[in-house]
Amino acid sequence: MTLTTIQNDHDGRSAILNQAINGDLSEQESAAKPQLGASSSQVQEDPIFELLQQFRLDTRTDKIDLGIGVYRDHINQSPVFSAVKHAEQWRVDTEEDKAYIGPLGDLPFCQAISGLAFGEQLAESLASRFAYAQTPGGVGALRLAFELLAQNNPDCSLWLSDTTWQVHIPIANAAGLPLQQYSYYDPETGPSGFEALLSSLSAAKPGDAILLQVSCHNPTGLDLSEAEWHRLAQICNEKGLLPIIDMAYHGLGDSLEQDRRGLQIMAAELPELLLCYTCSKNFGLYRDRTGMVLALTADTQRRGMVEKQWMQLATRHYFTPPAHGASLVRQILNDGELRKLWQAELETISARIREVRQNIFNTLSEDAPSRDWSFLTQGRGMFSLFPLSESEISRLRQDYGIYIVNNGRVNLSGFNDLNFNRAMQAIAEVARSPLRG
C-alpha cells in the first residue's frame, strides 16, 4: 500500500502527517513524554502461558506438553468436532449478514444451553426466573457474574477453593471482590475432606458468594458427591450464601447427565444462583469464545432487573459477543442428528480420558509404588494434581522435556499413543527418587 501526500491543511496536522510519511519527523521534534510500557510492576506472567512459551522454545523433538488446558486426542491433535464442521457448513450456506447481535448475544443459544446445563425438564420449570446473556467464553461469563455480584452487594466476599483454576483470582480482583478461601485440597496431604470445607465456611457471612466447580474440578479432578451437594445447598440456604457455578467441562466427566447433578441440586433447593458456562471444551470452540452467564433469580421482577444489568455490563466491556460459535452450538443442539453426532463425539473424548486415567494409575502404581496414585481413578475430567514437588517438576522439564505446571497440574489428554511409555518411564524415575523439595 502506497501512502500519498495530503494536500489540504486546516490545522497543521497534515504537515505532521506528511513529515511522518516522508520520514522527516525526528524524535527531537516531539515533546511528548512516552507513557506506554513505562512500568511492568503490575504485570504478572500467567504461569501456564509462560510454560507454553518455554515449551515452544525447547528444540527437543520428543518434548511433551502436559500443561496447556486444551484437549488432545490419541495422536496429539486437537480436532474439530465433526458436528461443528457440519454446523459451520450450515452457517456458510445460511448466514445473510454480519450485523451486531446485541449486548445480550444469541438468546436462542442461551436457551439451548440452559436446557443442556439444567436438563430440559428443570430448565422449563425455572425458565421464568432465568436471566441470561451470551458471553465471550467462560472468562467473560465469570467477569460479568463477579461484577453483577459487586454491583448488587458491595460488602460481599467471594469464597474460592484453596486450590482452584489460577485465572479465577485475577478475574475476581478485577471486579473488586474481596477473596476468601474454603478448604478443598492440601498439596501435601490431598483432599481436605468435606467437613473441612464446611468448617471453613463457618466464617462466611450472609450475602457472601461461593464459587463452585460443578464437575471435573480444575486442577484437582476431584468432585463433590451428590450427598455433599445436598448438604452444601442446605448450608447456603442457612447462611444466605449465593452459589456461583462454574461449568467448564460439562460431559467430560461421567456423562452430560451426571456432570450436571450438582447444578440441578442447587437450582432445586435454592432461590438464587449464578451459572457460568463455556463451550470451549465440550464443543472444542476454544478460539471462538462461546459462553453464557445465567442468573436464577428469586422472581420474575428480579429477572428483569438482572437482564438490564447484564446488558449494561456487556456494553461496558465488549458491547456484543462474537456470533459464530454461539450459532454453531445453537444449530447442533436444536438439530436432532447433529446433536446425536456431537454427543457421540463427546462420549468418545470422555471415555478416552477415563481410559488414560486408568492406564496411568496401573502403570505408576507398579513402577512407582511409594506414591499414592489413587487420585487418578477417583478423579474426573482432563486434569489431576500429581504428587510431585517443584524440583521434581523442574527435573522432568530439564531432563526429559516433559512440561507440567509448577503446582503439579497435568492435562491427562496430553498423554497419547506417541508419548505414553516414555512419559511413564520418566515420571516413575523421578517419583522413585529420594530427593524432594
Tab-separated table of C-alpha atoms in Angstrom:
chain	number	residue	atom	x	y	z
A	1	MET	CA	0.000	0.000	0.000
A	2	THR	CA	1.409	3.421	-1.025
A	3	LEU	CA	0.664	6.498	1.095
A	4	THR	CA	0.265	9.763	-0.813
A	5	THR	CA	0.909	13.315	0.371
A	6	ILE	CA	-2.075	15.062	1.963
A	7	GLN	CA	-2.962	18.298	0.114
A	8	ASN	CA	-5.412	20.157	2.370
A	9	ASP	CA	-4.221	21.618	5.646
A	10	HIS	CA	-6.740	23.091	8.066
A	11	ASP	CA	-4.985	22.913	11.413
A	12	GLY	CA	-1.400	21.882	10.733
A	13	ARG	CA	-1.967	18.178	11.239
A	14	SER	CA	-1.407	17.350	7.564
A	15	ALA	CA	2.123	18.777	7.716
A	16	ILE	CA	2.954	16.446	10.580
A	17	LEU	CA	1.423	13.507	8.736
A	18	ASN	CA	3.356	14.334	5.585
A	19	GLN	CA	6.575	14.513	7.571
A	20	ALA	CA	5.829	11.108	9.041
A	21	ILE	CA	5.061	9.664	5.595
A	22	ASN	CA	8.279	11.075	4.181
A	23	GLY	CA	10.366	10.066	7.187
A	24	ASP	CA	11.190	13.667	8.162
A	25	LEU	CA	9.786	13.689	11.713
A	26	SER	CA	12.606	13.306	14.213
A	27	GLU	CA	12.412	12.303	17.865
A	28	GLN	CA	13.669	15.765	18.864
A	29	GLU	CA	10.543	17.420	17.444
A	30	SER	CA	8.279	15.510	19.837
A	31	ALA	CA	7.872	16.985	23.310
A	32	ALA	CA	5.524	14.215	24.401
A	33	LYS	CA	6.781	12.000	27.200
A	34	PRO	CA	6.301	8.277	26.477
A	35	GLN	CA	3.540	6.884	28.679
A	36	LEU	CA	3.000	3.348	27.386
A	37	GLY	CA	5.025	0.481	28.763
A	38	ALA	CA	6.654	2.686	31.378
A	39	SER	CA	6.367	0.165	34.201
A	40	SER	CA	5.906	-3.574	34.399
A	41	SER	CA	5.461	-3.662	38.179
A	42	GLN	CA	1.769	-4.519	37.858
A	43	VAL	CA	2.255	-7.161	35.160
A	44	GLN	CA	2.343	-10.784	36.282
A	45	GLU	CA	3.131	-13.578	33.868
A	46	ASP	CA	0.465	-16.264	33.500
A	47	PRO	CA	2.258	-19.442	34.664
A	48	ILE	CA	0.585	-21.680	32.088
A	49	PHE	CA	1.294	-19.461	29.097
A	50	GLU	CA	4.809	-18.863	30.397
A	51	LEU	CA	5.208	-22.649	30.459
A	52	LEU	CA	3.854	-22.838	26.910
A	53	GLN	CA	6.451	-20.303	25.784
A	54	GLN	CA	9.213	-22.412	27.350
A	55	PHE	CA	7.814	-25.475	25.600
A	56	ARG	CA	7.836	-23.740	22.225
A	57	LEU	CA	11.457	-22.668	22.674
A	58	ASP	CA	12.529	-26.224	23.546
A	59	THR	CA	14.169	-27.729	20.444
A	60	ARG	CA	13.886	-31.374	21.546
A	61	THR	CA	11.729	-33.353	19.127
A	62	ASP	CA	10.362	-35.690	21.817
A	63	LYS	CA	9.177	-32.950	24.213
A	64	ILE	CA	5.745	-33.444	25.816
A	65	ASP	CA	3.234	-30.712	26.699
A	66	LEU	CA	1.094	-31.660	29.712
A	67	GLY	CA	0.416	-28.068	30.740
A	68	ILE	CA	-1.897	-26.092	28.464
A	69	GLY	CA	-5.576	-26.906	29.038
A	70	VAL	CA	-6.614	-27.964	25.538
A	71	TYR	CA	-7.938	-31.452	24.783
A	72	ARG	CA	-5.690	-33.554	22.548
A	73	ASP	CA	-6.506	-36.943	21.074
A	74	HIS	CA	-4.536	-40.199	20.820
A	75	ILE	CA	-2.256	-38.764	18.098
A	76	ASN	CA	-1.739	-35.399	19.851
A	77	GLN	CA	-4.207	-33.440	17.720
A	78	SER	CA	-6.864	-31.002	18.955
A	79	PRO	CA	-9.522	-31.983	16.416
A	80	VAL	CA	-12.544	-30.006	15.296
A	81	PHE	CA	-15.746	-31.874	16.127
A	82	SER	CA	-17.444	-33.311	13.039
A	83	ALA	CA	-20.710	-31.863	14.347
A	84	VAL	CA	-19.066	-28.438	14.442
A	85	LYS	CA	-17.850	-28.794	10.852
A	86	HIS	CA	-21.365	-29.684	9.701
A	87	ALA	CA	-22.768	-26.707	11.618
A	88	GLU	CA	-20.147	-24.420	10.080
A	89	GLN	CA	-21.184	-25.515	6.601
A	90	TRP	CA	-24.785	-24.748	7.537
A	91	ARG	CA	-23.612	-21.345	8.764
A	92	VAL	CA	-21.811	-20.586	5.490
A	93	ASP	CA	-24.872	-21.592	3.482
A	94	THR	CA	-27.448	-19.654	5.509
A	95	GLU	CA	-25.746	-16.577	7.016
A	96	GLU	CA	-27.144	-13.438	5.427
A	97	ASP	CA	-25.432	-10.609	7.314
A	98	LYS	CA	-22.739	-9.668	9.814
A	99	ALA	CA	-24.778	-7.199	11.842
A	100	TYR	CA	-24.380	-6.835	15.603
A	101	ILE	CA	-26.316	-9.367	17.654
A	102	GLY	CA	-26.661	-7.020	20.645
A	103	PRO	CA	-25.156	-6.979	24.151
A	104	LEU	CA	-27.158	-9.998	25.361
A	105	GLY	CA	-25.985	-12.011	22.386
A	106	ASP	CA	-27.696	-15.010	20.823
A	107	LEU	CA	-30.635	-15.625	23.171
A	108	PRO	CA	-31.815	-18.853	21.457
A	109	PHE	CA	-28.277	-20.144	22.082
A	110	CYS	CA	-28.644	-19.231	25.756
A	111	GLN	CA	-31.985	-21.019	25.908
A	112	ALA	CA	-30.454	-24.142	24.356
A	113	ILE	CA	-27.503	-24.083	26.768
A	114	SER	CA	-29.783	-23.627	29.783
A	115	GLY	CA	-31.651	-26.773	28.726
A	116	LEU	CA	-28.362	-28.637	28.323
A	117	ALA	CA	-26.955	-27.438	31.645
A	118	PHE	CA	-30.022	-27.871	33.858
A	119	GLY	CA	-31.755	-30.632	31.920
A	120	GLU	CA	-34.752	-29.807	29.754
A	121	GLN	CA	-37.416	-30.527	32.367
A	122	LEU	CA	-35.852	-28.480	35.161
A	123	ALA	CA	-34.915	-25.667	32.772
A	124	GLU	CA	-38.503	-25.425	31.566
A	125	SER	CA	-39.834	-25.196	35.117
A	126	LEU	CA	-37.348	-22.429	36.023
A	127	ALA	CA	-37.361	-20.525	32.712
A	128	SER	CA	-39.429	-17.605	34.025
A	129	ARG	CA	-36.639	-16.890	36.546
A	130	PHE	CA	-33.691	-17.190	34.134
A	131	ALA	CA	-31.823	-14.027	33.147
A	132	TYR	CA	-29.040	-14.918	30.750
A	133	ALA	CA	-26.538	-13.433	28.335
A	134	GLN	CA	-24.136	-14.898	25.817
A	135	THR	CA	-20.525	-14.107	26.730
A	136	PRO	CA	-17.031	-14.331	25.193
A	137	GLY	CA	-16.221	-17.719	26.693
A	138	GLY	CA	-16.190	-18.788	30.312
A	139	VAL	CA	-13.894	-15.946	31.369
A	140	GLY	CA	-16.413	-13.425	30.034
A	141	ALA	CA	-19.158	-15.192	31.962
A	142	LEU	CA	-17.148	-15.165	35.183
A	143	ARG	CA	-16.266	-11.483	34.827
A	144	LEU	CA	-19.908	-10.479	34.317
A	145	ALA	CA	-21.034	-12.689	37.202
A	146	PHE	CA	-18.440	-11.207	39.553
A	147	GLU	CA	-19.289	-7.650	38.501
A	148	LEU	CA	-23.006	-8.289	38.987
A	149	LEU	CA	-22.218	-9.574	42.451
A	150	ALA	CA	-20.132	-6.493	43.258
A	151	GLN	CA	-22.875	-4.166	41.995
A	152	ASN	CA	-25.662	-5.809	43.960
A	153	ASN	CA	-23.771	-6.380	47.198
A	154	PRO	CA	-20.603	-4.266	47.556
A	155	ASP	CA	-19.935	-5.702	51.028
A	156	CYS	CA	-19.819	-9.339	49.951
A	157	SER	CA	-16.761	-11.571	49.747
A	158	LEU	CA	-16.177	-14.282	47.166
A	159	TRP	CA	-15.138	-17.681	48.509
A	160	LEU	CA	-12.832	-19.751	46.296
A	161	SER	CA	-11.475	-23.236	46.900
A	162	ASP	CA	-7.920	-23.075	48.235
A	163	THR	CA	-6.776	-24.934	45.123
A	164	THR	CA	-8.501	-23.528	42.058
A	165	TRP	CA	-8.032	-22.506	38.434
A	166	GLN	CA	-5.438	-19.746	38.734
A	167	VAL	CA	-7.372	-17.351	36.450
A	168	HIS	CA	-10.311	-17.199	38.885
A	169	ILE	CA	-8.280	-14.940	41.155
A	170	PRO	CA	-7.334	-12.097	38.748
A	171	ILE	CA	-10.870	-12.063	37.315
A	172	ALA	CA	-12.305	-11.602	40.798
A	173	ASN	CA	-9.665	-8.997	41.640
A	174	ALA	CA	-10.540	-7.035	38.503
A	175	ALA	CA	-14.176	-6.974	39.619
A	176	GLY	CA	-13.097	-5.593	43.002
A	177	LEU	CA	-14.287	-8.549	45.077
A	178	PRO	CA	-12.569	-9.357	48.383
A	179	LEU	CA	-11.486	-13.018	48.352
A	180	GLN	CA	-11.726	-15.736	50.976
A	181	GLN	CA	-10.752	-19.405	50.756
A	182	TYR	CA	-12.551	-22.581	51.720
A	183	SER	CA	-10.712	-25.844	52.304
A	184	TYR	CA	-10.699	-28.247	49.381
A	185	TYR	CA	-7.253	-29.692	48.725
A	186	ASP	CA	-3.888	-29.752	50.520
A	187	PRO	CA	-0.891	-30.227	48.195
A	188	GLU	CA	0.885	-32.250	50.879
A	189	THR	CA	-1.940	-34.496	52.082
A	190	GLY	CA	-4.513	-34.448	49.287
A	191	PRO	CA	-8.270	-33.781	49.590
A	192	SER	CA	-9.128	-31.790	52.701
A	193	GLY	CA	-12.452	-33.559	53.167
A	194	PHE	CA	-15.981	-32.238	53.066
A	195	GLU	CA	-16.180	-31.493	56.783
A	196	ALA	CA	-13.134	-29.230	56.471
A	197	LEU	CA	-14.876	-27.416	53.612
A	198	LEU	CA	-17.964	-26.830	55.742
A	199	SER	CA	-15.875	-25.782	58.719
A	200	SER	CA	-14.052	-23.135	56.707
A	201	LEU	CA	-17.397	-21.726	55.515
A	202	SER	CA	-18.412	-21.071	59.121
A	203	ALA	CA	-16.707	-17.670	58.752
A	204	ALA	CA	-18.801	-16.741	55.707
A	205	LYS	CA	-21.362	-14.014	56.287
A	206	PRO	CA	-24.849	-13.632	54.772
A	207	GLY	CA	-24.599	-12.230	51.261
A	208	ASP	CA	-21.217	-13.780	50.522
A	209	ALA	CA	-20.828	-15.851	47.354
A	210	ILE	CA	-19.130	-19.199	46.897
A	211	LEU	CA	-17.603	-20.284	43.588
A	212	LEU	CA	-18.114	-23.988	42.917
A	213	GLN	CA	-16.937	-26.114	40.013
A	214	VAL	CA	-19.782	-28.487	39.312
A	215	SER	CA	-17.719	-31.268	37.677
A	216	CYS	CA	-14.165	-32.142	36.606
A	217	HIS	CA	-12.607	-29.765	39.140
A	218	ASN	CA	-9.662	-27.800	37.752
A	219	PRO	CA	-6.935	-28.528	38.802
A	220	THR	CA	-7.619	-31.490	41.118
A	221	GLY	CA	-10.189	-33.506	39.150
A	222	LEU	CA	-11.897	-34.300	42.467
A	223	ASP	CA	-15.614	-33.506	42.679
A	224	LEU	CA	-18.274	-33.390	45.376
A	225	SER	CA	-20.697	-36.299	45.735
A	226	GLU	CA	-24.458	-35.870	45.347
A	227	ALA	CA	-24.897	-36.144	49.108
A	228	GLU	CA	-22.307	-33.398	49.605
A	229	TRP	CA	-24.054	-31.159	47.072
A	230	HIS	CA	-27.317	-31.555	49.005
A	231	ARG	CA	-25.558	-30.699	52.272
A	232	LEU	CA	-23.818	-27.701	50.713
A	233	ALA	CA	-27.124	-26.418	49.333
A	234	GLN	CA	-28.525	-26.638	52.853
A	235	ILE	CA	-25.584	-24.657	54.247
A	236	CYS	CA	-26.003	-21.981	51.562
A	237	ASN	CA	-29.680	-21.700	52.475
A	238	GLU	CA	-28.997	-21.474	56.187
A	239	LYS	CA	-26.186	-18.909	55.886
A	240	GLY	CA	-27.592	-16.893	52.977
A	241	LEU	CA	-24.718	-17.671	50.604
A	242	LEU	CA	-25.017	-17.261	46.827
A	243	PRO	CA	-23.526	-20.108	44.760
A	244	ILE	CA	-21.692	-19.262	41.537
A	245	ILE	CA	-21.469	-22.450	39.497
A	246	ASP	CA	-18.528	-22.704	37.101
A	247	MET	CA	-19.424	-25.278	34.419
A	248	ALA	CA	-16.411	-25.574	32.135
A	249	TYR	CA	-16.174	-29.318	31.463
A	250	HIS	CA	-19.763	-30.489	31.080
A	251	GLY	CA	-19.754	-34.015	29.655
A	252	LEU	CA	-16.032	-34.665	30.077
A	253	GLY	CA	-16.505	-36.448	33.413
A	254	ASP	CA	-19.018	-39.273	33.680
A	255	SER	CA	-21.780	-38.066	31.340
A	256	LEU	CA	-23.807	-34.979	30.477
A	257	GLU	CA	-26.472	-36.132	32.930
A	258	GLN	CA	-24.185	-36.980	35.831
A	259	ASP	CA	-21.955	-33.930	35.387
A	260	ARG	CA	-24.904	-31.549	35.946
A	261	ARG	CA	-26.269	-33.132	39.122
A	262	GLY	CA	-24.647	-30.585	41.421
A	263	LEU	CA	-26.196	-27.708	39.477
A	264	GLN	CA	-29.593	-29.392	39.469
A	265	ILE	CA	-29.460	-29.904	43.227
A	266	MET	CA	-28.527	-26.286	43.872
A	267	ALA	CA	-31.197	-24.960	41.493
A	268	ALA	CA	-33.912	-27.132	43.029
A	269	GLU	CA	-33.077	-26.230	46.624
A	270	LEU	CA	-32.024	-22.561	46.475
A	271	PRO	CA	-33.882	-19.405	45.395
A	272	GLU	CA	-30.898	-17.872	43.572
A	273	LEU	CA	-27.644	-18.828	41.897
A	274	LEU	CA	-25.316	-17.771	39.096
A	275	LEU	CA	-24.110	-20.113	36.348
A	276	CYS	CA	-21.028	-19.561	34.172
A	277	TYR	CA	-20.941	-21.955	31.210
A	278	THR	CA	-18.368	-22.373	28.455
A	279	CYS	CA	-18.407	-24.413	25.247
A	280	SER	CA	-14.624	-24.322	24.867
A	281	LYS	CA	-14.015	-27.904	25.990
A	282	ASN	CA	-17.203	-29.844	25.263
A	283	PHE	CA	-17.653	-28.356	21.780
A	284	GLY	CA	-13.954	-27.693	21.120
A	285	LEU	CA	-14.630	-23.994	20.469
A	286	TYR	CA	-11.630	-22.608	22.352
A	287	ARG	CA	-10.789	-19.765	19.988
A	288	ASP	CA	-14.425	-18.955	19.140
A	289	ARG	CA	-15.110	-17.689	22.703
A	290	THR	CA	-18.546	-19.196	23.255
A	291	GLY	CA	-20.053	-18.944	26.724
A	292	MET	CA	-23.077	-17.936	28.767
A	293	VAL	CA	-23.784	-16.342	32.120
A	294	LEU	CA	-27.139	-17.083	33.740
A	295	ALA	CA	-28.823	-15.842	36.886
A	296	LEU	CA	-31.532	-17.903	38.533
A	297	THR	CA	-33.451	-15.120	40.275
A	298	ALA	CA	-35.923	-15.269	43.137
A	299	ASP	CA	-38.809	-13.957	40.996
A	300	THR	CA	-39.655	-12.556	37.559
A	301	GLN	CA	-39.327	-8.933	38.673
A	302	ARG	CA	-35.722	-9.519	39.735
A	303	ARG	CA	-35.134	-11.385	36.498
A	304	GLY	CA	-35.994	-8.245	34.529
A	305	MET	CA	-33.613	-6.148	36.602
A	306	VAL	CA	-30.750	-8.624	36.151
A	307	GLU	CA	-31.314	-8.691	32.387
A	308	LYS	CA	-30.843	-4.925	32.347
A	309	GLN	CA	-27.666	-5.290	34.394
A	310	TRP	CA	-26.314	-7.954	32.026
A	311	MET	CA	-26.923	-5.583	29.139
A	312	GLN	CA	-25.189	-2.713	30.923
A	313	LEU	CA	-22.179	-4.813	31.921
A	314	ALA	CA	-21.789	-6.363	28.477
A	315	THR	CA	-21.979	-2.960	26.797
A	316	ARG	CA	-19.319	-1.634	29.145
A	317	HIS	CA	-16.876	-4.475	28.482
A	318	TYR	CA	-17.290	-5.638	24.885
A	319	PHE	CA	-20.629	-4.303	23.585
A	320	THR	CA	-21.576	-7.508	21.780
A	321	PRO	CA	-20.197	-11.059	21.960
A	322	PRO	CA	-18.926	-12.967	18.902
A	323	ALA	CA	-21.749	-14.631	16.981
A	324	HIS	CA	-20.034	-17.505	15.203
A	325	GLY	CA	-19.539	-20.093	17.949
A	326	ALA	CA	-22.933	-19.494	19.528
A	327	SER	CA	-24.686	-20.012	16.200
A	328	LEU	CA	-22.892	-23.346	15.765
A	329	VAL	CA	-23.824	-24.606	19.224
A	330	ARG	CA	-27.423	-23.473	18.780
A	331	GLN	CA	-27.653	-25.373	15.496
A	332	ILE	CA	-26.080	-28.517	16.959
A	333	LEU	CA	-28.361	-28.595	19.994
A	334	ASN	CA	-31.524	-27.866	18.005
A	335	ASP	CA	-30.828	-30.337	15.193
A	336	GLY	CA	-31.547	-33.928	16.238
A	337	GLU	CA	-28.953	-35.584	14.006
A	338	LEU	CA	-26.197	-33.090	14.786
A	339	ARG	CA	-26.904	-33.376	18.496
A	340	LYS	CA	-26.559	-37.171	18.359
A	341	LEU	CA	-23.293	-36.840	16.450
A	342	TRP	CA	-21.940	-34.278	18.927
A	343	GLN	CA	-22.889	-36.412	21.951
A	344	ALA	CA	-21.207	-39.455	20.421
A	345	GLU	CA	-18.027	-37.457	19.821
A	346	LEU	CA	-18.108	-36.044	23.355
A	347	GLU	CA	-18.606	-39.511	24.831
A	348	THR	CA	-15.584	-40.742	22.858
A	349	ILE	CA	-13.482	-37.959	24.383
A	350	SER	CA	-14.644	-38.583	27.956
A	351	ALA	CA	-14.139	-42.348	27.558
A	352	ARG	CA	-10.590	-41.764	26.333
A	353	ILE	CA	-9.814	-39.543	29.327
A	354	ARG	CA	-11.137	-42.207	31.713
A	355	GLU	CA	-9.007	-44.824	29.943
A	356	VAL	CA	-5.904	-42.630	30.218
A	357	ARG	CA	-6.548	-42.172	33.943
A	358	GLN	CA	-6.779	-45.913	34.453
A	359	ASN	CA	-3.684	-46.639	32.364
A	360	ILE	CA	-1.576	-44.086	34.243
A	361	PHE	CA	-2.786	-45.468	37.572
A	362	ASN	CA	-1.969	-49.049	36.566
A	363	THR	CA	1.495	-48.127	35.286
A	364	LEU	CA	2.648	-45.821	38.081
A	365	SER	CA	1.190	-47.994	40.845
A	366	GLU	CA	3.519	-50.736	39.617
A	367	ASP	CA	6.551	-48.655	38.624
A	368	ALA	CA	6.475	-46.076	41.462
A	369	PRO	CA	4.585	-47.809	44.305
A	370	SER	CA	5.942	-45.488	47.004
A	371	ARG	CA	3.481	-42.784	45.891
A	372	ASP	CA	-0.310	-42.942	46.181
A	373	TRP	CA	-1.801	-42.715	42.679
A	374	SER	CA	-5.408	-43.448	43.657
A	375	PHE	CA	-6.403	-39.839	42.918
A	376	LEU	CA	-6.283	-40.774	39.239
A	377	THR	CA	-9.136	-43.258	39.431
A	378	GLN	CA	-11.042	-41.150	41.959
A	379	GLY	CA	-10.909	-38.062	39.758
A	380	ARG	CA	-12.839	-36.962	36.695
A	381	GLY	CA	-12.068	-34.838	33.662
A	382	MET	CA	-8.927	-33.591	31.954
A	383	PHE	CA	-6.882	-32.552	34.990
A	384	SER	CA	-5.231	-34.067	38.033
A	385	LEU	CA	-2.654	-32.798	40.506
A	386	PHE	CA	0.329	-35.135	40.542
A	387	PRO	CA	2.165	-35.581	43.895
A	388	LEU	CA	5.376	-34.036	42.599
A	389	SER	CA	7.456	-31.267	44.141
A	390	GLU	CA	8.570	-28.222	42.175
A	391	SER	CA	12.097	-29.629	41.983
A	392	GLU	CA	10.758	-32.896	40.570
A	393	ILE	CA	8.643	-30.991	38.048
A	394	SER	CA	11.716	-28.968	37.104
A	395	ARG	CA	13.705	-32.169	36.632
A	396	LEU	CA	11.025	-33.584	34.329
A	397	ARG	CA	11.225	-30.395	32.300
A	398	GLN	CA	15.003	-30.150	32.128
A	399	ASP	CA	15.995	-33.813	31.815
A	400	TYR	CA	13.075	-35.251	29.871
A	401	GLY	CA	11.349	-32.348	28.101
A	402	ILE	CA	8.088	-33.032	29.946
A	403	TYR	CA	6.244	-29.811	30.749
A	404	ILE	CA	3.938	-29.747	33.794
A	405	VAL	CA	2.556	-26.683	35.603
A	406	ASN	CA	4.538	-25.936	38.767
A	407	ASN	CA	1.627	-26.827	41.062
A	408	GLY	CA	1.603	-30.353	39.613
A	409	ARG	CA	-1.462	-29.945	37.398
A	410	VAL	CA	-1.367	-32.374	34.494
A	411	ASN	CA	-3.540	-32.285	31.382
A	412	LEU	CA	-4.227	-36.005	31.072
A	413	SER	CA	-5.221	-35.752	27.426
A	414	GLY	CA	-1.601	-34.784	26.731
A	415	PHE	CA	-0.684	-38.456	27.134
A	416	ASN	CA	-1.104	-40.298	23.846
A	417	ASP	CA	-0.012	-43.304	21.816
A	418	LEU	CA	3.156	-41.486	20.765
A	419	ASN	CA	4.495	-40.467	24.189
A	420	PHE	CA	2.833	-42.592	26.882
A	421	ASN	CA	5.609	-45.103	27.529
A	422	ARG	CA	8.395	-42.514	27.627
A	423	ALA	CA	6.360	-40.204	29.860
A	424	MET	CA	5.562	-43.023	32.292
A	425	GLN	CA	9.202	-44.075	32.481
A	426	ALA	CA	10.290	-40.502	33.212
A	427	ILE	CA	7.618	-39.801	35.835
A	428	ALA	CA	8.277	-43.135	37.551
A	429	GLU	CA	12.019	-42.465	37.589
A	430	VAL	CA	11.542	-39.039	39.154
A	431	ALA	CA	8.929	-40.325	41.617
A	432	ARG	CA	11.293	-43.076	42.806
A	433	SER	CA	13.984	-40.500	43.583
A	434	PRO	CA	14.540	-39.989	47.338
A	435	LEU	CA	15.068	-36.258	46.876
A	436	ARG	CA	12.010	-33.991	47.106
A	437	GLY	CA	11.643	-30.300	47.813
